[in-house]
PDB file of C-alpha atoms and ligand atoms in Angstrom:
ATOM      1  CA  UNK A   1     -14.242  -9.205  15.790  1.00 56.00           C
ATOM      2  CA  UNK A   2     -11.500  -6.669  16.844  1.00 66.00           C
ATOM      3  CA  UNK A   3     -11.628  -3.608  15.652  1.00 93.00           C
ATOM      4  CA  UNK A   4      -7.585  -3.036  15.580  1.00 95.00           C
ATOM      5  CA  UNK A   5      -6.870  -4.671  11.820  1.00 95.00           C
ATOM      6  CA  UNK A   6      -2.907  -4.178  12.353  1.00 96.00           C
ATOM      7  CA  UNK A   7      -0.817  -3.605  15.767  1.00 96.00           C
ATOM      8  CA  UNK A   8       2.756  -3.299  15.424  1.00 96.00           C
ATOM      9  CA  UNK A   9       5.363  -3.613  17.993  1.00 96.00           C
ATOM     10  CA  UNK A  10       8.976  -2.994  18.867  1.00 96.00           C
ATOM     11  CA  UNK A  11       9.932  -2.834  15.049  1.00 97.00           C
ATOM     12  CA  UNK A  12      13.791  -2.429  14.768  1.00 98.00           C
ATOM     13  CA  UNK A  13      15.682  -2.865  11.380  1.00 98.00           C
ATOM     14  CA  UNK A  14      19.169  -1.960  11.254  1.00 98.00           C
ATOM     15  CA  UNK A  15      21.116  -1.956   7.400  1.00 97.00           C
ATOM     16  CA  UNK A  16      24.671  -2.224   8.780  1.00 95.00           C
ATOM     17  CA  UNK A  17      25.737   0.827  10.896  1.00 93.00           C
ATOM     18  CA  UNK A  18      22.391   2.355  10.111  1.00 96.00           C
ATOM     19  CA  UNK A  19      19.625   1.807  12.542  1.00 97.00           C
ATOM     20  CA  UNK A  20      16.635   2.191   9.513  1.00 98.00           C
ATOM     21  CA  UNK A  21      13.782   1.860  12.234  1.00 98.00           C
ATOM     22  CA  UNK A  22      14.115   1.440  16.506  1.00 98.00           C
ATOM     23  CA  UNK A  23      11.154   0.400  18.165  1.00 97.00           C
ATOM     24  CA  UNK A  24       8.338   1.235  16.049  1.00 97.00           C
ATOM     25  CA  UNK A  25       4.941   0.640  17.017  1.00 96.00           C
ATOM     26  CA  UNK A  26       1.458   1.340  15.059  1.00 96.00           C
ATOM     27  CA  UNK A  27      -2.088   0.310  15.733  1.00 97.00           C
ATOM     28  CA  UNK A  28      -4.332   0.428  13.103  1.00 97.00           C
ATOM     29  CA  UNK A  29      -8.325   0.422  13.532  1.00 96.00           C
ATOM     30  CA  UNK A  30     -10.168  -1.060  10.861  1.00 95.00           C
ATOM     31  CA  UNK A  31     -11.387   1.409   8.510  1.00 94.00           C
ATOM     32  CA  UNK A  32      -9.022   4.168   9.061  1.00 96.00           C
ATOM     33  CA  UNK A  33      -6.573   5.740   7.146  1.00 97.00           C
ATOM     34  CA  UNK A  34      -3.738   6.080   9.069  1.00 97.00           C
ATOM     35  CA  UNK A  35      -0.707   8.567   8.247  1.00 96.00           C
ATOM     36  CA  UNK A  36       2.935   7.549   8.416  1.00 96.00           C
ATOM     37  CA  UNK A  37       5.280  10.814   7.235  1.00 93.00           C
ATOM     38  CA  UNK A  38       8.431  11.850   8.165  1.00 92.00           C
ATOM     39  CA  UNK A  39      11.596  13.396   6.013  1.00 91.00           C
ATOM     40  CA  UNK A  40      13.760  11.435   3.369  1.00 92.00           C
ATOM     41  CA  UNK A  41      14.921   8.511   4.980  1.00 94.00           C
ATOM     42  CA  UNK A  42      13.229   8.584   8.036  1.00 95.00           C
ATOM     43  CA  UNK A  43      12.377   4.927   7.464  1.00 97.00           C
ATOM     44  CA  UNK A  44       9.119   4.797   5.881  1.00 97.00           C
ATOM     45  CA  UNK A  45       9.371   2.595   2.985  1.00 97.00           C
ATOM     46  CA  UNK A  46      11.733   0.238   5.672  1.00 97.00           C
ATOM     47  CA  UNK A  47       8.604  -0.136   7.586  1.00 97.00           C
ATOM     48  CA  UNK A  48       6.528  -1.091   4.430  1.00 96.00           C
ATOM     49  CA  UNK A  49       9.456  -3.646   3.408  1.00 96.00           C
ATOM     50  CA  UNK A  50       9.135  -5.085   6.932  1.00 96.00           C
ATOM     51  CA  UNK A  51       5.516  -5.133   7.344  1.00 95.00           C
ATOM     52  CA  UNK A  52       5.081  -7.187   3.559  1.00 94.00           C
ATOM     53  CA  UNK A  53       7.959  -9.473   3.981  1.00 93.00           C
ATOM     54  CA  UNK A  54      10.638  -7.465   1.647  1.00 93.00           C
ATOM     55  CA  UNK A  55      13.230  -7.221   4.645  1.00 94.00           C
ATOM     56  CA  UNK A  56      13.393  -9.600   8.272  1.00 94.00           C
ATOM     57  CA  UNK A  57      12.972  -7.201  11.287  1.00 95.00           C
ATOM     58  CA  UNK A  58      15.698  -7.375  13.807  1.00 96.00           C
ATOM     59  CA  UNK A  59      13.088  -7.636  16.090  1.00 96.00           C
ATOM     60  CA  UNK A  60       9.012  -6.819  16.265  1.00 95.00           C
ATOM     61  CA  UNK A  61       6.178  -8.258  16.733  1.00 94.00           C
ATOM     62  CA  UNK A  62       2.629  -8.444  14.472  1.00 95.00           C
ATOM     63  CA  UNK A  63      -0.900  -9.122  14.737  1.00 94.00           C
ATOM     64  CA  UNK A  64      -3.099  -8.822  12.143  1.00 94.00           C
ATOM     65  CA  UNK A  65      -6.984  -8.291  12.854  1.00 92.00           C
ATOM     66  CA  UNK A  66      -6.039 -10.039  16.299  1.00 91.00           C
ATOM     67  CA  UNK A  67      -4.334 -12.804  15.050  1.00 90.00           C
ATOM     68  CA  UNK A  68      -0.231 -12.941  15.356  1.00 90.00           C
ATOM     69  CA  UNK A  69       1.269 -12.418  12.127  1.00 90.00           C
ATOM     70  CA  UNK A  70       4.731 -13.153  10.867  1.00 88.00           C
ATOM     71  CA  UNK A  71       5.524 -10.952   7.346  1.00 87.00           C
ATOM     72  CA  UNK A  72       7.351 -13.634   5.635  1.00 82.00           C
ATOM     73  CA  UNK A  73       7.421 -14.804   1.385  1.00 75.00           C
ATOM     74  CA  UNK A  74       5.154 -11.828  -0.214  1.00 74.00           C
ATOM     75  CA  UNK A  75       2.457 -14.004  -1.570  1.00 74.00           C
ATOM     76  CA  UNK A  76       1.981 -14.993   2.055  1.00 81.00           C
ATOM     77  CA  UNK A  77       1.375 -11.921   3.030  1.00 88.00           C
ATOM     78  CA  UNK A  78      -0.740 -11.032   0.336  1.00 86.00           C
ATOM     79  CA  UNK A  79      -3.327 -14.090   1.355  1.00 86.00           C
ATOM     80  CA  UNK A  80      -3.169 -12.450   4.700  1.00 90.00           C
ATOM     81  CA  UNK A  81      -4.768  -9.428   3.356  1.00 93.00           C
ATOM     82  CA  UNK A  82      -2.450  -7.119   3.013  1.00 95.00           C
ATOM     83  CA  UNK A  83      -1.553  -5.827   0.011  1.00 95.00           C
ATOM     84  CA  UNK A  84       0.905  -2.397  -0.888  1.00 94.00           C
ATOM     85  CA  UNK A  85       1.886  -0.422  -3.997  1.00 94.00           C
ATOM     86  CA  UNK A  86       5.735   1.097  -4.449  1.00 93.00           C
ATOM     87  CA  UNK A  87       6.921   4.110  -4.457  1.00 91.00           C
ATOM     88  CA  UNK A  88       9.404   2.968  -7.721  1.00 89.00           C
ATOM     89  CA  UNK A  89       6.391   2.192  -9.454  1.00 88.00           C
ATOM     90  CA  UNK A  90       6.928  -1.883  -9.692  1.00 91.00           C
ATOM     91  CA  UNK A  91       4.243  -3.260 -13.097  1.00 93.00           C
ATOM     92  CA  UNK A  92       5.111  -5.552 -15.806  1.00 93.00           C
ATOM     93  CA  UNK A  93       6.004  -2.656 -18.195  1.00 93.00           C
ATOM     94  CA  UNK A  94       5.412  -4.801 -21.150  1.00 93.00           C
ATOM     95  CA  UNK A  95       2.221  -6.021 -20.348  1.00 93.00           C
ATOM     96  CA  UNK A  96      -1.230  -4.603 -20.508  1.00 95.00           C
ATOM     97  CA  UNK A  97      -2.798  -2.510 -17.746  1.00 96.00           C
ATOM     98  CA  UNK A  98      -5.717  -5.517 -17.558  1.00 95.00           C
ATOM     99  CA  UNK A  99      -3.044  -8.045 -17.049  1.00 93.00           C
ATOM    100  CA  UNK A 100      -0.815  -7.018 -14.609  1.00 94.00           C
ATOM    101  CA  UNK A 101      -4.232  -6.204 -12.961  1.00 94.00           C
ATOM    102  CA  UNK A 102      -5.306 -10.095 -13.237  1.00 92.00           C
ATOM    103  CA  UNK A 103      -1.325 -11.374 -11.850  1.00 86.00           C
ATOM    104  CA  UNK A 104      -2.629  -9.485  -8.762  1.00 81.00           C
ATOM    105  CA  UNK A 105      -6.004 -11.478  -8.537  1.00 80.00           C
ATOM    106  CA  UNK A 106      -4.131 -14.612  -9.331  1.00 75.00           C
ATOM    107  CA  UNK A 107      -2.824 -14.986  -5.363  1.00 70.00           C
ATOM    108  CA  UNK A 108      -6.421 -15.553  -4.904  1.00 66.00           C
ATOM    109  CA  UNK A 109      -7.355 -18.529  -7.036  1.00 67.00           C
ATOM    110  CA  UNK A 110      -7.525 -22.069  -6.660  1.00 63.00           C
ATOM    111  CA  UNK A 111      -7.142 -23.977  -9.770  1.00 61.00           C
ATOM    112  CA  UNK A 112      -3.036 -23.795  -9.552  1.00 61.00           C
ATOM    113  CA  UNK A 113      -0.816 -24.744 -12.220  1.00 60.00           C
ATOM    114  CA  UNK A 114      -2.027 -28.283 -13.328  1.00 63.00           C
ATOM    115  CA  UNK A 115      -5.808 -26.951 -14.406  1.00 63.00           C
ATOM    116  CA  UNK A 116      -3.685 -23.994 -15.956  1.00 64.00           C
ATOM    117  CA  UNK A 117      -2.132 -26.482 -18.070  1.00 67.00           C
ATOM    118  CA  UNK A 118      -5.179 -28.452 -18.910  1.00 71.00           C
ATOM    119  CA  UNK A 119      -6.965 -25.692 -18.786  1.00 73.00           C
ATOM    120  CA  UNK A 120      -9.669 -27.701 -17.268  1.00 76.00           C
ATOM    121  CA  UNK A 121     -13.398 -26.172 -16.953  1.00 79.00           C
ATOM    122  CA  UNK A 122     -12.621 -24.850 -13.537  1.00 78.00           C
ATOM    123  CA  UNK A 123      -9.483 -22.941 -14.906  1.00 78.00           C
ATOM    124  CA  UNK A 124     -11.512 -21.612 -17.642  1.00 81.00           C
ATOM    125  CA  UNK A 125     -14.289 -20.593 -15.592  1.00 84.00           C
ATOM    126  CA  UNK A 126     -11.635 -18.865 -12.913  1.00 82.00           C
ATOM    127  CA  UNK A 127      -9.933 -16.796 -15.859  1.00 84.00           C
ATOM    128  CA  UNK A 128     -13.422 -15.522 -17.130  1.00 87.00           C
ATOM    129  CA  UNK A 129     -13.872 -14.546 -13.537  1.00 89.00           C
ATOM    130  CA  UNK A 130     -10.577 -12.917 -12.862  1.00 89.00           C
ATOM    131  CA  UNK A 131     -10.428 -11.038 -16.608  1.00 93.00           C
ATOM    132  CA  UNK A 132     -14.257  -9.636 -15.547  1.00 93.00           C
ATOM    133  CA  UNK A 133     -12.473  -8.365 -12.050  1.00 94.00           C
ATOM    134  CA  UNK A 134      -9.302  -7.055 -13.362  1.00 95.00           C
ATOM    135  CA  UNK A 135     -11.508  -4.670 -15.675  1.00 97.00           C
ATOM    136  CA  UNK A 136     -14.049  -3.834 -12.698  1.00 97.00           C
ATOM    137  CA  UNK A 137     -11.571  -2.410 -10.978  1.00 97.00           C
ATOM    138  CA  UNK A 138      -9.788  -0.726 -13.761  1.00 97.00           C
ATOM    139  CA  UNK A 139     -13.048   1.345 -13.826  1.00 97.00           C
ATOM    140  CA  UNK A 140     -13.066   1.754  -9.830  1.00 97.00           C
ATOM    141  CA  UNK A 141      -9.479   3.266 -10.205  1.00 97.00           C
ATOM    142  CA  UNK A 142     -10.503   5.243 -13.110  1.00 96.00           C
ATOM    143  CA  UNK A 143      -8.339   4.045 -15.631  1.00 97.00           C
ATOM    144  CA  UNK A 144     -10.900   1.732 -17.885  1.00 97.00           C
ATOM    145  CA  UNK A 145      -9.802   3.285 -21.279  1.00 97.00           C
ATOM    146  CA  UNK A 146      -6.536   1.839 -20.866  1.00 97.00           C
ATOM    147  CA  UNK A 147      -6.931  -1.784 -20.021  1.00 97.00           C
ATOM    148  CA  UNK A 148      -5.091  -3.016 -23.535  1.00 97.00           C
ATOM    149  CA  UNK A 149      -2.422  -0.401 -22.828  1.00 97.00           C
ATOM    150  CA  UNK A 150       0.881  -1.586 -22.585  1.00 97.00           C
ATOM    151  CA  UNK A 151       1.318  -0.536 -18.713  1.00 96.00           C
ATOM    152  CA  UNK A 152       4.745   1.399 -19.737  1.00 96.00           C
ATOM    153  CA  UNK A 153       2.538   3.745 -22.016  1.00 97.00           C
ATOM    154  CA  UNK A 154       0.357   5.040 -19.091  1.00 95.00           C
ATOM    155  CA  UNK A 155       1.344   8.531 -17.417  1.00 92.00           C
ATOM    156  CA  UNK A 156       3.097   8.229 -14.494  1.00 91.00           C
ATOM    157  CA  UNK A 157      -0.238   9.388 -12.185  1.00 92.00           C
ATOM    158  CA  UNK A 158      -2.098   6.422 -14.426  1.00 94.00           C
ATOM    159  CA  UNK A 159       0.608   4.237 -13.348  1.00 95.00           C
ATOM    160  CA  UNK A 160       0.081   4.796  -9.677  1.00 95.00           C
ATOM    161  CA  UNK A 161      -3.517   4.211 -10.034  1.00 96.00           C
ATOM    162  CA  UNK A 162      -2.857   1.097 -11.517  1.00 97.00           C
ATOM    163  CA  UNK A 163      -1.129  -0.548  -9.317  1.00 96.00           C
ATOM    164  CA  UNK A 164      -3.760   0.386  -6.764  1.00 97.00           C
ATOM    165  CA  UNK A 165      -5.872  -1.184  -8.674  1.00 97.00           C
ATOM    166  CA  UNK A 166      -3.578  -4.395  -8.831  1.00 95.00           C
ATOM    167  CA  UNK A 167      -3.583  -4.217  -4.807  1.00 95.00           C
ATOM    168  CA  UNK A 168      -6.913  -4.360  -4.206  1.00 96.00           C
ATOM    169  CA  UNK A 169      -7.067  -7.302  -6.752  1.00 94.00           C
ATOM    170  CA  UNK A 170      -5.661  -9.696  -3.858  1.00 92.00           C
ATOM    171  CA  UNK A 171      -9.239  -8.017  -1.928  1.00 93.00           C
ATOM    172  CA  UNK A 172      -7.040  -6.829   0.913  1.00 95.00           C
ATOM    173  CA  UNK A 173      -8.070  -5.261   4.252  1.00 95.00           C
ATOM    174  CA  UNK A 174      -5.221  -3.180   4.561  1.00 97.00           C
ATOM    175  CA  UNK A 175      -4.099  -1.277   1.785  1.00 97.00           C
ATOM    176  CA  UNK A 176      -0.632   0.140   2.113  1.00 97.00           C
ATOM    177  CA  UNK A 177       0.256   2.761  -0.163  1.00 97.00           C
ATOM    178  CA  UNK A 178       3.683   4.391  -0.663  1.00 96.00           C
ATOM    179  CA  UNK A 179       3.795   7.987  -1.449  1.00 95.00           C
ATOM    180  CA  UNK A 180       0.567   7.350  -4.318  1.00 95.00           C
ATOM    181  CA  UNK A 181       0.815  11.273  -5.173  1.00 93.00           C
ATOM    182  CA  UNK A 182       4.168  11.441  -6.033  1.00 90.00           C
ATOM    183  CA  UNK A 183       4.738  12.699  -9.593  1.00 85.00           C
ATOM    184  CA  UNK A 184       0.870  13.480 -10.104  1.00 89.00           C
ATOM    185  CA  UNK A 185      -0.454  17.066 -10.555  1.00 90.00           C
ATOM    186  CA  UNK A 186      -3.032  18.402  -9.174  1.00 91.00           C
ATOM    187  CA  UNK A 187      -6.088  17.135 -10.696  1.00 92.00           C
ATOM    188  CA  UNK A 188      -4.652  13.893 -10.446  1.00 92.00           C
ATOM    189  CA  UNK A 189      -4.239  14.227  -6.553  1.00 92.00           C
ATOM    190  CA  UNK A 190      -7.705  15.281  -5.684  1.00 92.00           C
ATOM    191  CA  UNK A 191      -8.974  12.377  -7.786  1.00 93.00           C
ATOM    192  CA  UNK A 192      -6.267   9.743  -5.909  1.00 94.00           C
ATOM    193  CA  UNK A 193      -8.045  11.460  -2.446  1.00 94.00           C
ATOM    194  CA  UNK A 194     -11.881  10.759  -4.098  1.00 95.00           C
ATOM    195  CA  UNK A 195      -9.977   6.996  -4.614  1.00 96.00           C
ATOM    196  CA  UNK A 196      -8.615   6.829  -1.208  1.00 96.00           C
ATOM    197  CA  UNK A 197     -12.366   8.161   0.492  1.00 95.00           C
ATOM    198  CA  UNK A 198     -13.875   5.564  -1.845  1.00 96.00           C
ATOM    199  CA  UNK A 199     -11.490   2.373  -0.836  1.00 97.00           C
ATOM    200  CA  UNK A 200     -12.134   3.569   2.743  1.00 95.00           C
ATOM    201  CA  UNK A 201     -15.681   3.459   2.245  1.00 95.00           C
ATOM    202  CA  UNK A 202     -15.335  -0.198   0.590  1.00 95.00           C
ATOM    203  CA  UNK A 203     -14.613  -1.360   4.211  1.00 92.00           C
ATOM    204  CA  UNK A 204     -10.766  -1.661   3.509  1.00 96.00           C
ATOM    205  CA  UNK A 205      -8.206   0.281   5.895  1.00 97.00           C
ATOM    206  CA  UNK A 206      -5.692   2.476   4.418  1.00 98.00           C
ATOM    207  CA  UNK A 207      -1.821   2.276   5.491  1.00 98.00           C
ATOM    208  CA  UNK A 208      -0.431   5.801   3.588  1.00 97.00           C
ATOM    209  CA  UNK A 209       3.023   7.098   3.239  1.00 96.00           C
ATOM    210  CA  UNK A 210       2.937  10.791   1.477  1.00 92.00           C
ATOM    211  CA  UNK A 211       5.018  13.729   1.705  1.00 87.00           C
ATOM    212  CA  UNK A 212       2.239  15.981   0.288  1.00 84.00           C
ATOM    213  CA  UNK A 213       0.889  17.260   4.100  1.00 82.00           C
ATOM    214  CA  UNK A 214      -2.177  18.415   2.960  1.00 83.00           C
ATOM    215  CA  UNK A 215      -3.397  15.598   1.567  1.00 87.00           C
ATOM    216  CA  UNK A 216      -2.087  13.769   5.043  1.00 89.00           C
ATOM    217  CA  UNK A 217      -3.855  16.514   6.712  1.00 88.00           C
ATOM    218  CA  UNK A 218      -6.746  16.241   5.174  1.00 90.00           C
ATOM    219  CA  UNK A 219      -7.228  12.167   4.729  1.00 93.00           C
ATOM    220  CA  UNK A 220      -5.749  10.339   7.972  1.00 95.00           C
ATOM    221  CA  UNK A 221      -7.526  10.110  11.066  1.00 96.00           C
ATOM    222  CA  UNK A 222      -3.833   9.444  12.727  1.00 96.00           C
ATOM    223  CA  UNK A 223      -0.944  10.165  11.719  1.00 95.00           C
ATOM    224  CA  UNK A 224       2.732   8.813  12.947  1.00 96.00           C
ATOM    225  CA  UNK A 225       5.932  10.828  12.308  1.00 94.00           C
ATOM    226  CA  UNK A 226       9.092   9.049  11.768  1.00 95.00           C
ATOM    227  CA  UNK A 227      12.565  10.662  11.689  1.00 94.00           C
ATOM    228  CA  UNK A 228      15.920   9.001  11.578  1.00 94.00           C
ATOM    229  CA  UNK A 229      13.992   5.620  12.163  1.00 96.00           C
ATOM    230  CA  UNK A 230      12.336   6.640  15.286  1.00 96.00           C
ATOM    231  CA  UNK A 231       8.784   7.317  16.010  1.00 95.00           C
ATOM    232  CA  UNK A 232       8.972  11.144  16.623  1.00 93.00           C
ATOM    233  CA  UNK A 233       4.914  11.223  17.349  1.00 94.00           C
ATOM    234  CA  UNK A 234       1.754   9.977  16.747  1.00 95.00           C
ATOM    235  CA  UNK A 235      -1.935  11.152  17.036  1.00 95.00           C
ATOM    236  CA  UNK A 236      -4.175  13.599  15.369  1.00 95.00           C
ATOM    237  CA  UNK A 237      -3.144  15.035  12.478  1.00 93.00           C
ATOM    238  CA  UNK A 238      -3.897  18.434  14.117  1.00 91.00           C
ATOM    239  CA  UNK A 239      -2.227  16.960  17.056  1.00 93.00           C
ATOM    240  CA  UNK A 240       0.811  15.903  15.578  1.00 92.00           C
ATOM    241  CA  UNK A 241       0.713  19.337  13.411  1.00 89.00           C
ATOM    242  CA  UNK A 242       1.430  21.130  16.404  1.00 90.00           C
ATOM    243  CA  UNK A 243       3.624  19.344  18.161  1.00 92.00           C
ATOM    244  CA  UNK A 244       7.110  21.083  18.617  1.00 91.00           C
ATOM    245  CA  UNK A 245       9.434  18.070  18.354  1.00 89.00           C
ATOM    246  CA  UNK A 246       7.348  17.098  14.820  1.00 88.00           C
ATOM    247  CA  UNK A 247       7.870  21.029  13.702  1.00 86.00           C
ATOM    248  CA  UNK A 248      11.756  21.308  14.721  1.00 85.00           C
ATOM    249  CA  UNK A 249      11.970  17.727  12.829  1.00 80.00           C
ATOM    250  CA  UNK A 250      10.921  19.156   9.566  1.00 75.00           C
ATOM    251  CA  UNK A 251      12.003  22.540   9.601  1.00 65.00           C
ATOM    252  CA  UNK A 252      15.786  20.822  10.638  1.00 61.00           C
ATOM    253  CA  UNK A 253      15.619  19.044   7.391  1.00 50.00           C
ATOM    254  CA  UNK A 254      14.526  21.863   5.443  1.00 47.00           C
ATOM    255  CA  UNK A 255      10.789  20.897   5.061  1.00 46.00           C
ATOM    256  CA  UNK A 256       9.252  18.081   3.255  1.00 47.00           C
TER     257      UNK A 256
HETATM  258  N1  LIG B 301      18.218  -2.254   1.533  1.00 72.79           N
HETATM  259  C1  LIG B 301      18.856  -1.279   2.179  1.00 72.79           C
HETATM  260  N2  LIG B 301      20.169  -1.353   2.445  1.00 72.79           N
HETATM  261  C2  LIG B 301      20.812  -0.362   3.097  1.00 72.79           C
HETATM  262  N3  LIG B 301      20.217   0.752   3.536  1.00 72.79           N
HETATM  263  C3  LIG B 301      18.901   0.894   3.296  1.00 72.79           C
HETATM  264  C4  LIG B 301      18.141  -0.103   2.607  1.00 72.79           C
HETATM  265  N4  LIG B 301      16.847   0.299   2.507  1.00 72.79           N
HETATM  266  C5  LIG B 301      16.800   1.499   3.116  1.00 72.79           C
HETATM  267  N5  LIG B 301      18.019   1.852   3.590  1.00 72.79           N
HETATM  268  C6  LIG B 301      18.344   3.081   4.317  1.00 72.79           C
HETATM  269  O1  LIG B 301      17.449   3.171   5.415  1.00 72.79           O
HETATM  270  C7  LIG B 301      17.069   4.536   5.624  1.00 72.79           C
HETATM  271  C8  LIG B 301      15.563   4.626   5.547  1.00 72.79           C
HETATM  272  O2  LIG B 301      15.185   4.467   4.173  1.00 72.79           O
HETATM  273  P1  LIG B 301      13.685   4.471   3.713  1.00 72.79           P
HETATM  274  O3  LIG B 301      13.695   4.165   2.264  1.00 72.79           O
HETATM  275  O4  LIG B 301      12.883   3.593   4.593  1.00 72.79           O
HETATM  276  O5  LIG B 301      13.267   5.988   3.954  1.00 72.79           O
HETATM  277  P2  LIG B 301      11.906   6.738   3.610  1.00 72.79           P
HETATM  278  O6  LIG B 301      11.391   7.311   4.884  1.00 72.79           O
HETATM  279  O7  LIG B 301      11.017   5.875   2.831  1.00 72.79           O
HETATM  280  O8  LIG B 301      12.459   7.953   2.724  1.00 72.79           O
HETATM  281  P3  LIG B 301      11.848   8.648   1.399  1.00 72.79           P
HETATM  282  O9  LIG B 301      10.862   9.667   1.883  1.00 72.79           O
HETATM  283  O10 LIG B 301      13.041   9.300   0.774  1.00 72.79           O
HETATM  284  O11 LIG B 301      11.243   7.596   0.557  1.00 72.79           O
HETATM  285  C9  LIG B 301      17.787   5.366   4.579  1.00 72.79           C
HETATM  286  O12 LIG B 301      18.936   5.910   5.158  1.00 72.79           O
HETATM  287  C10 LIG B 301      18.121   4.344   3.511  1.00 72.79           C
HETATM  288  O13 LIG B 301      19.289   4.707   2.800  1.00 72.79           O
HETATM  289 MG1  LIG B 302      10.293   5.900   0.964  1.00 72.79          MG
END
């Protein structure tokens, strides 16, 4: 087994006279969590759209956990094993926190639509199954008490935990979360980094976009820098800390 779970090449997305990413390239080893920062619209959440089949690359190629991998309808990509949360927080508002939960395990069951409609034993053994994981991992996120919660209702930090928690229902190997901090204080943020050391430890590999550098610093064993769609650096995060072109790139911008 290969112990790169996601290499990226070439990656070039252009929106109409805006070149969003040029020739972006990652490599991911299993079990890491892997940095990708940069300022406001450096082309961070582009490379998330690309790399879960929200947007068709201009070019790039993809292989995930040495296999070649084309990002193409989402569900596809979610049977892959990859799975992502949003940075506009994207749940069924008017369901509960449990259920939009279970719609995330649902990519990984078998009885389809026809036992669904005759809700045959196999059906009703499958929902039992995916109810009893949707709340197992409401606890793992920390969020048990609100499982009959209409998702809307939840703070915002709850929210982000949430769909976490509706990510790793599709049991993914690489977890790609975009900016999970945002809008959470501070108690919230040292309890998303206990959650991010724990999913680690679960033997999944962590994909992060976050402007908050310390918990970058402080999480990622690498760490890429975008700006203006190009890849400005990678390495380290002390590495990439101290690297002139990644300090002139931020300070120009006015610091992120
Ligand atoms: N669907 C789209 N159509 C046109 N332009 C887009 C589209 N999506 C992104 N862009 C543009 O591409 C650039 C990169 O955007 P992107 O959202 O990837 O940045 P980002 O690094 O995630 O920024 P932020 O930190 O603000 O979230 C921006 O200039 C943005 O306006
Ligand atoms: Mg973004």
């Amino acid at each position: 087994m290969t112990d790169t779970i996601l290499k990226v090449a070439n990656v070039s997305k252009r929106f109409g006279g805006l070149q969003a990413l040029s020739d972006v390239g990652i490599e991911i080893k299993r079990g890491q969590v892997y940095g990708l920062i940069g300022p406001n619209g450096a082309g961070k959440t582009t490379f998330f759209n690309v790399l879960t089949g929200l947007y068709t690359p201009d070019s790039g190629s993809f292989e995930l956990a040495g296999k070649p991998y084309t990002p193409t309808a989402v569900h596809e990509v979610a049977k892959a094993g990859i799975a992502r949360t949003f940075q506009n927080i994207r749940l069924f508002a008017e369901m509960t926190a449990l259920e939009n939960v279970m719609v995330g395990r649902h990519v990984r069951t078998h009885s389809g639509l026809i036992g669904a409609v005759l809700r045959t034993p196999g059906f009703k053994r499958e929902e039992a199954e995916i109810t009893e994981r949707a709340r197992e991992l409401l606890e793992y996120v920390g969020i048990a008490k609100f499982a009959d919660f209409k998702s809307r209702t939840l703070s915002y930090g709850d929210q982000r935990r949430l769909e976490i928690a509706r990510a790793l229902a599709t049991d993914p190997q690489l977890i790609a979360l975009d900016e999970p901090a945002a809008g959470m204080n501070a108690t919230e943020k040292v309890l998303l980094r206990e959650l991010i050391d724990r999913i680690r430890k679960d033997n999944r590999t962590i994909l992060l976009i976050e402007h908050d550098v310390k918990l970058v610093m402080g999480l990622c064993d690498r760490v890429t820098v975008l700006d203006y769609g190009k890849q400005l650096s990678s390495g380290t995060p002390a590495e990439v800390q101290s690297d002139p072109k990644v300090i002139e790139a931020y300070l120009g911008t006015g610091g992120a």
